[in-house]
GROMACS .gro file of C-alpha atoms in nm:
model
  246
    1MET     CA    1  -1.533   3.640  -1.341
    2GLY     CA    2  -1.764   3.371  -1.205
    3THR     CA    3  -1.706   3.153  -0.903
    4LYS     CA    4  -1.657   2.779  -0.946
    5ILE     CA    5  -1.844   2.586  -0.678
    6ILE     CA    6  -1.745   2.224  -0.630
    7PRO     CA    7  -1.985   2.021  -0.413
    8PRO     CA    8  -1.829   1.836  -0.118
    9ASN     CA    9  -1.706   1.487  -0.212
   10ALA     CA   10  -1.791   1.544  -0.578
   11SER     CA   11  -1.607   1.320  -0.820
   12PHE     CA   12  -1.450   1.427  -1.147
   13GLU     CA   13  -1.732   1.269  -1.347
   14MET     CA   14  -2.009   1.440  -1.148
   15LEU     CA   15  -1.887   1.781  -1.268
   16LEU     CA   16  -1.908   1.696  -1.638
   17ASN     CA   17  -2.181   1.664  -1.897
   18HIS     CA   18  -1.948   1.480  -2.131
   19LEU     CA   19  -1.586   1.380  -2.171
   20VAL     CA   20  -1.360   1.524  -2.439
   21LEU     CA   21  -1.153   1.227  -2.549
   22PRO     CA   22  -0.856   1.225  -2.788
   23VAL     CA   23  -1.058   1.014  -3.033
   24MET     CA   24  -1.430   1.088  -3.063
   25SER     CA   25  -1.501   0.988  -3.424
   26GLY     CA   26  -1.697   0.665  -3.440
   27LEU     CA   27  -1.740   0.637  -3.063
   28GLN     CA   28  -2.056   0.441  -2.981
   29GLY     CA   29  -1.991   0.351  -2.620
   30PHE     CA   30  -1.749   0.469  -2.352
   31PHE     CA   31  -1.786   0.333  -2.001
   32LEU     CA   32  -1.593   0.399  -1.680
   33PRO     CA   33  -1.738   0.143  -1.437
   34HIS     CA   34  -1.668   0.239  -1.076
   35GLU     CA   35  -1.822   0.338  -0.741
   36SER     CA   36  -2.191   0.271  -0.822
   37ALA     CA   37  -2.437   0.116  -1.065
   38SER     CA   38  -2.531   0.457  -1.205
   39LYS     CA   39  -2.167   0.538  -1.285
   40ALA     CA   40  -2.109   0.191  -1.429
   41ALA     CA   41  -2.404   0.230  -1.667
   42LYS     CA   42  -2.316   0.584  -1.779
   43ASN     CA   43  -2.229   0.601  -2.148
   44TRP     CA   44  -1.995   0.894  -2.208
   45ALA     CA   45  -2.029   0.869  -2.588
   46ILE     CA   46  -2.214   1.186  -2.686
   47GLY     CA   47  -2.578   1.135  -2.779
   48LYS     CA   48  -2.576   0.761  -2.707
   49ASP     CA   49  -2.798   0.571  -2.464
   50ASP     CA   50  -2.667   0.454  -2.129
   51GLY     CA   51  -2.610   0.089  -2.052
   52VAL     CA   52  -2.791  -0.131  -1.801
   53VAL     CA   53  -2.634  -0.301  -1.499
   54VAL     CA   54  -2.748  -0.664  -1.464
   55GLY     CA   55  -2.706  -0.872  -1.152
   56SER     CA   56  -2.494  -0.753  -0.862
   57PRO     CA   57  -2.152  -0.618  -0.957
   58THR     CA   58  -1.942  -0.481  -0.674
   59TYR     CA   59  -1.771  -0.144  -0.701
   60ALA     CA   60  -1.441   0.010  -0.600
   61ALA     CA   61  -1.303   0.361  -0.650
   62GLY     CA   62  -1.169   0.281  -0.996
   63TYR     CA   63  -1.347  -0.027  -1.125
   64ALA     CA   64  -1.638  -0.269  -1.112
   65SER     CA   65  -1.603  -0.640  -1.033
   66LEU     CA   66  -1.802  -0.851  -1.279
   67GLU     CA   67  -1.883  -1.218  -1.341
   68SER     CA   68  -1.975  -1.397  -1.665
   69ASN     CA   69  -2.260  -1.644  -1.724
   70GLY     CA   70  -2.504  -1.357  -1.676
   71VAL     CA   71  -2.421  -1.314  -1.306
   72ALA     CA   72  -2.293  -0.954  -1.291
   73TYR     CA   73  -2.230  -0.742  -1.599
   74ILE     CA   74  -2.306  -0.422  -1.790
   75GLU     CA   75  -2.520  -0.444  -2.102
   76THR     CA   76  -2.430  -0.164  -2.341
   77PRO     CA   77  -2.661  -0.031  -2.615
   78VAL     CA   78  -2.389  -0.099  -2.873
   79VAL     CA   79  -2.407  -0.378  -3.132
   80GLU     CA   80  -2.119  -0.511  -3.338
   81SER     CA   81  -2.042  -0.317  -3.656
   82PRO     CA   82  -1.865  -0.437  -3.974
   83GLU     CA   83  -1.556  -0.243  -3.870
   84MET     CA   84  -1.489  -0.210  -3.500
   85THR     CA   85  -1.238  -0.122  -3.231
   86ILE     CA   86  -1.278  -0.242  -2.873
   87MET     CA   87  -1.068  -0.092  -2.595
   88PHE     CA   88  -1.067  -0.244  -2.249
   89ALA     CA   89  -0.878  -0.160  -1.931
   90GLY     CA   90  -0.914  -0.425  -1.668
   91ARG     CA   91  -0.792  -0.755  -1.535
   92GLY     CA   92  -0.908  -1.114  -1.511
   93THR     CA   93  -0.947  -1.222  -1.149
   94THR     CA   94  -0.982  -1.590  -1.234
   95ASP     CA   95  -0.700  -1.759  -1.420
   96SER     CA   96  -0.851  -1.903  -1.743
   97SER     CA   97  -0.735  -2.254  -1.653
   98THR     CA   98  -1.086  -2.395  -1.711
   99ASN     CA   99  -1.406  -2.272  -1.876
  100ASP     CA  100  -1.550  -2.186  -1.536
  101LEU     CA  101  -1.244  -1.972  -1.460
  102THR     CA  102  -1.217  -1.793  -1.797
  103PRO     CA  103  -1.320  -1.427  -1.768
  104ILE     CA  104  -1.503  -1.241  -2.042
  105PHE     CA  105  -1.404  -0.879  -2.088
  106VAL     CA  106  -1.635  -0.768  -2.370
  107SER     CA  107  -1.880  -0.986  -2.562
  108SER     CA  108  -2.185  -1.031  -2.783
  109ARG     CA  109  -2.089  -1.388  -2.877
  110THR     CA  110  -2.366  -1.624  -2.997
  111ALA     CA  111  -2.600  -1.347  -3.108
  112ALA     CA  112  -2.790  -1.393  -3.435
  113ALA     CA  113  -2.566  -1.274  -3.720
  114ALA     CA  114  -2.644  -1.041  -4.009
  115LEU     CA  115  -2.588  -1.290  -4.293
  116GLY     CA  116  -2.692  -1.607  -4.113
  117GLY     CA  117  -2.591  -1.834  -3.829
  118LEU     CA  118  -2.449  -1.701  -3.505
  119GLY     CA  119  -2.210  -1.409  -3.472
  120GLY     CA  120  -2.090  -1.160  -3.218
  121ILE     CA  121  -1.756  -1.023  -3.110
  122GLN     CA  122  -1.568  -1.116  -2.795
  123LEU     CA  123  -1.254  -1.000  -2.614
  124TYR     CA  124  -1.127  -1.255  -2.364
  125PRO     CA  125  -0.819  -1.440  -2.232
  126ASN     CA  126  -0.876  -1.807  -2.317
  127SER     CA  127  -0.553  -1.914  -2.148
  128PRO     CA  128  -0.341  -1.775  -1.863
  129SER     CA  129  -0.108  -1.606  -2.116
  130VAL     CA  130  -0.303  -1.531  -2.435
  131GLN     CA  131  -0.555  -1.255  -2.507
  132ARG     CA  132  -0.802  -1.312  -2.795
  133VAL     CA  133  -1.060  -1.134  -3.003
  134TYR     CA  134  -1.328  -1.357  -3.156
  135PHE     CA  135  -1.574  -1.250  -3.427
  136SER     CA  136  -1.764  -1.389  -3.725
  137GLN     CA  137  -1.718  -1.405  -4.102
  138TRP     CA  138  -1.956  -1.537  -4.367
  139ASP     CA  139  -1.807  -1.769  -4.630
  140GLY     CA  140  -2.115  -1.774  -4.852
  141SER     CA  141  -2.290  -2.062  -4.679
  142VAL     CA  142  -2.197  -2.077  -4.309
  143SER     CA  143  -2.070  -1.849  -4.035
  144GLN     CA  144  -1.700  -1.883  -3.953
  145SER     CA  145  -1.529  -1.779  -3.629
  146PRO     CA  146  -1.176  -1.645  -3.682
  147ILE     CA  147  -0.967  -1.548  -3.380
  148ALA     CA  148  -0.683  -1.298  -3.360
  149PHE     CA  149  -0.457  -1.321  -3.057
  150VAL     CA  150  -0.163  -1.170  -2.875
  151SER     CA  151   0.059  -1.374  -2.642
  152SER     CA  152   0.069  -1.109  -2.372
  153TYR     CA  153  -0.167  -1.150  -2.078
  154SER     CA  154  -0.135  -1.208  -1.705
  155PRO     CA  155  -0.424  -1.290  -1.470
  156ASN     CA  156  -0.480  -1.038  -1.189
  157SER     CA  157  -0.269  -0.775  -1.368
  158TRP     CA  158  -0.414  -0.448  -1.494
  159GLN     CA  159  -0.383  -0.420  -1.871
  160PHE     CA  160  -0.509  -0.199  -2.153
  161ILE     CA  161  -0.611  -0.406  -2.455
  162SER     CA  162  -0.719  -0.281  -2.798
  163ALA     CA  163  -0.870  -0.506  -3.064
  164ARG     CA  164  -0.973  -0.390  -3.410
  165VAL     CA  165  -1.149  -0.562  -3.698
  166THR     CA  166  -1.177  -0.435  -4.056
  167ALA     CA  167  -1.323  -0.590  -4.371
  168THR     CA  168  -0.991  -0.760  -4.443
  169THR     CA  169  -0.786  -0.790  -4.122
  170ALA     CA  170  -0.806  -0.825  -3.745
  171ARG     CA  171  -0.546  -0.745  -3.482
  172ILE     CA  172  -0.512  -0.722  -3.105
  173ARG     CA  173  -0.250  -0.545  -2.896
  174ASN     CA  174  -0.164  -0.507  -2.530
  175LEU     CA  175  -0.066  -0.141  -2.491
  176THR     CA  176   0.044  -0.193  -2.131
  177THR     CA  177   0.316  -0.438  -2.231
  178GLY     CA  178   0.366  -0.308  -2.585
  179ALA     CA  179   0.298  -0.649  -2.741
  180ILE     CA  180   0.119  -0.652  -3.078
  181GLY     CA  181  -0.033  -0.961  -3.233
  182ALA     CA  182   0.013  -1.040  -3.600
  183ASP     CA  183  -0.250  -0.914  -3.843
  184LEU     CA  184  -0.500  -1.188  -3.922
  185ALA     CA  185  -0.603  -1.182  -4.290
  186LEU     CA  186  -0.977  -1.237  -4.336
  187SER     CA  187  -1.167  -1.405  -4.616
  188GLY     CA  188  -1.538  -1.392  -4.689
  189SER     CA  189  -1.761  -1.115  -4.557
  190ARG     CA  190  -1.800  -0.971  -4.212
  191ASN     CA  191  -2.099  -1.126  -4.032
  192PRO     CA  192  -2.163  -0.907  -3.727
  193GLY     CA  193  -2.390  -1.024  -3.448
  194SER     CA  194  -2.707  -0.839  -3.355
  195GLY     CA  195  -2.686  -0.876  -2.978
  196LYS     CA  196  -2.604  -0.590  -2.744
  197ILE     CA  197  -2.242  -0.596  -2.636
  198ARG     CA  198  -2.184  -0.679  -2.270
  199ILE     CA  199  -1.898  -0.584  -2.041
  200GLY     CA  200  -1.801  -0.868  -1.810
  201SER     CA  201  -2.017  -1.149  -1.951
  202MET     CA  202  -2.105  -1.337  -2.267
  203ILE     CA  203  -2.457  -1.417  -2.385
  204ASP     CA  204  -2.420  -1.794  -2.361
  205ALA     CA  205  -2.273  -1.989  -2.070
  206THR     CA  206  -1.948  -2.128  -2.213
  207TRP     CA  207  -1.711  -1.925  -1.994
  208LYS     CA  208  -1.798  -1.816  -1.642
  209GLY     CA  209  -1.495  -1.637  -1.500
  210LYS     CA  210  -1.461  -1.308  -1.312
  211SER     CA  211  -1.301  -0.978  -1.405
  212ASP     CA  212  -1.252  -0.619  -1.295
  213ALA     CA  213  -1.341  -0.355  -1.554
  214ALA     CA  214  -1.212   0.003  -1.533
  215LEU     CA  215  -1.276   0.129  -1.888
  216CYS     CA  216  -1.443   0.012  -2.207
  217GLY     CA  217  -1.450   0.199  -2.538
  218LEU     CA  218  -1.648   0.081  -2.841
  219TYR     CA  219  -1.594   0.236  -3.187
  220ASN     CA  220  -1.770   0.155  -3.513
  221ARG     CA  221  -1.449   0.190  -3.711
  222ALA     CA  222  -1.091   0.068  -3.698
  223LEU     CA  223  -0.874   0.318  -3.513
  224THR     CA  224  -0.525   0.387  -3.639
  225ASP     CA  225  -0.218   0.286  -3.439
  226ALA     CA  226  -0.168   0.649  -3.337
  227GLU     CA  227  -0.529   0.683  -3.224
  228GLU     CA  228  -0.499   0.369  -3.011
  229VAL     CA  229  -0.189   0.512  -2.843
  230SER     CA  230  -0.355   0.848  -2.778
  231MET     CA  231  -0.651   0.676  -2.613
  232TYR     CA  232  -0.418   0.460  -2.407
  233ASN     CA  233  -0.228   0.767  -2.285
  234TRP     CA  234  -0.555   0.936  -2.189
  235ALA     CA  235  -0.674   0.626  -2.006
  236LYS     CA  236  -0.343   0.580  -1.825
  237THR     CA  237  -0.358   0.935  -1.689
  238TYR     CA  238  -0.727   0.918  -1.595
  239LEU     CA  239  -0.716   0.574  -1.433
  240ALA     CA  240  -0.412   0.669  -1.226
  241THR     CA  241  -0.637   0.916  -1.044
  242LYS     CA  242  -0.854   0.616  -0.950
  243GLY     CA  243  -0.566   0.404  -0.825
  244VAL     CA  244  -0.556   0.184  -1.135
  245ALA     CA  245  -0.221   0.155  -1.316
  246VAL     CA  246  -0.230   0.035  -1.676
   0.00000   0.00000   0.00000
């Protein structure tokens, strides 16, 4: 039997080459921003490139503090796909009462779109009580911007949000509170944006708020309800070891 040697002060992540998550199929990006820029940029999706830290985020044991308008964020290598699931554990630290105080959790908004115009996907709380997912559809001549929402969000509170988009529907849910938004029926064709998805900032300068990010998962397919719950349960257990309760 061999001897396991654990270096002094080594973190859980330092001892691993990859994470075994409950849902691996379709995973393009999985980020656990905390402690340092190198850990924030690490992409735990197997075989995928790491992200890039831009600006000057600050780091705590379980999360990174970010700011939109290009000030402090993580640029992932992931681009929006026709079907997609975004998972985010974090909190807004500004209250969404104005554009300057609206945080961006995950975004590639205003990137050039596949079929024309501008596209991109975005997860954000555009009011102090409503969480939204924004994305683009093509109606045959122009790019449209449907929004699915869930009326379950509180500034400065840790929450685990999952948003999924298919060819025909979109939906967002807050797994921390158990609230599920209504399915939004889609018309036209999906019109995904080509820009790299960012954690903590959008590409343009519409909203400039601040957030803390503890986890971000990006899938190129729509997860099932059961898969969303299994990922939430994994995240809840993992983040508790970092002092983050979702």
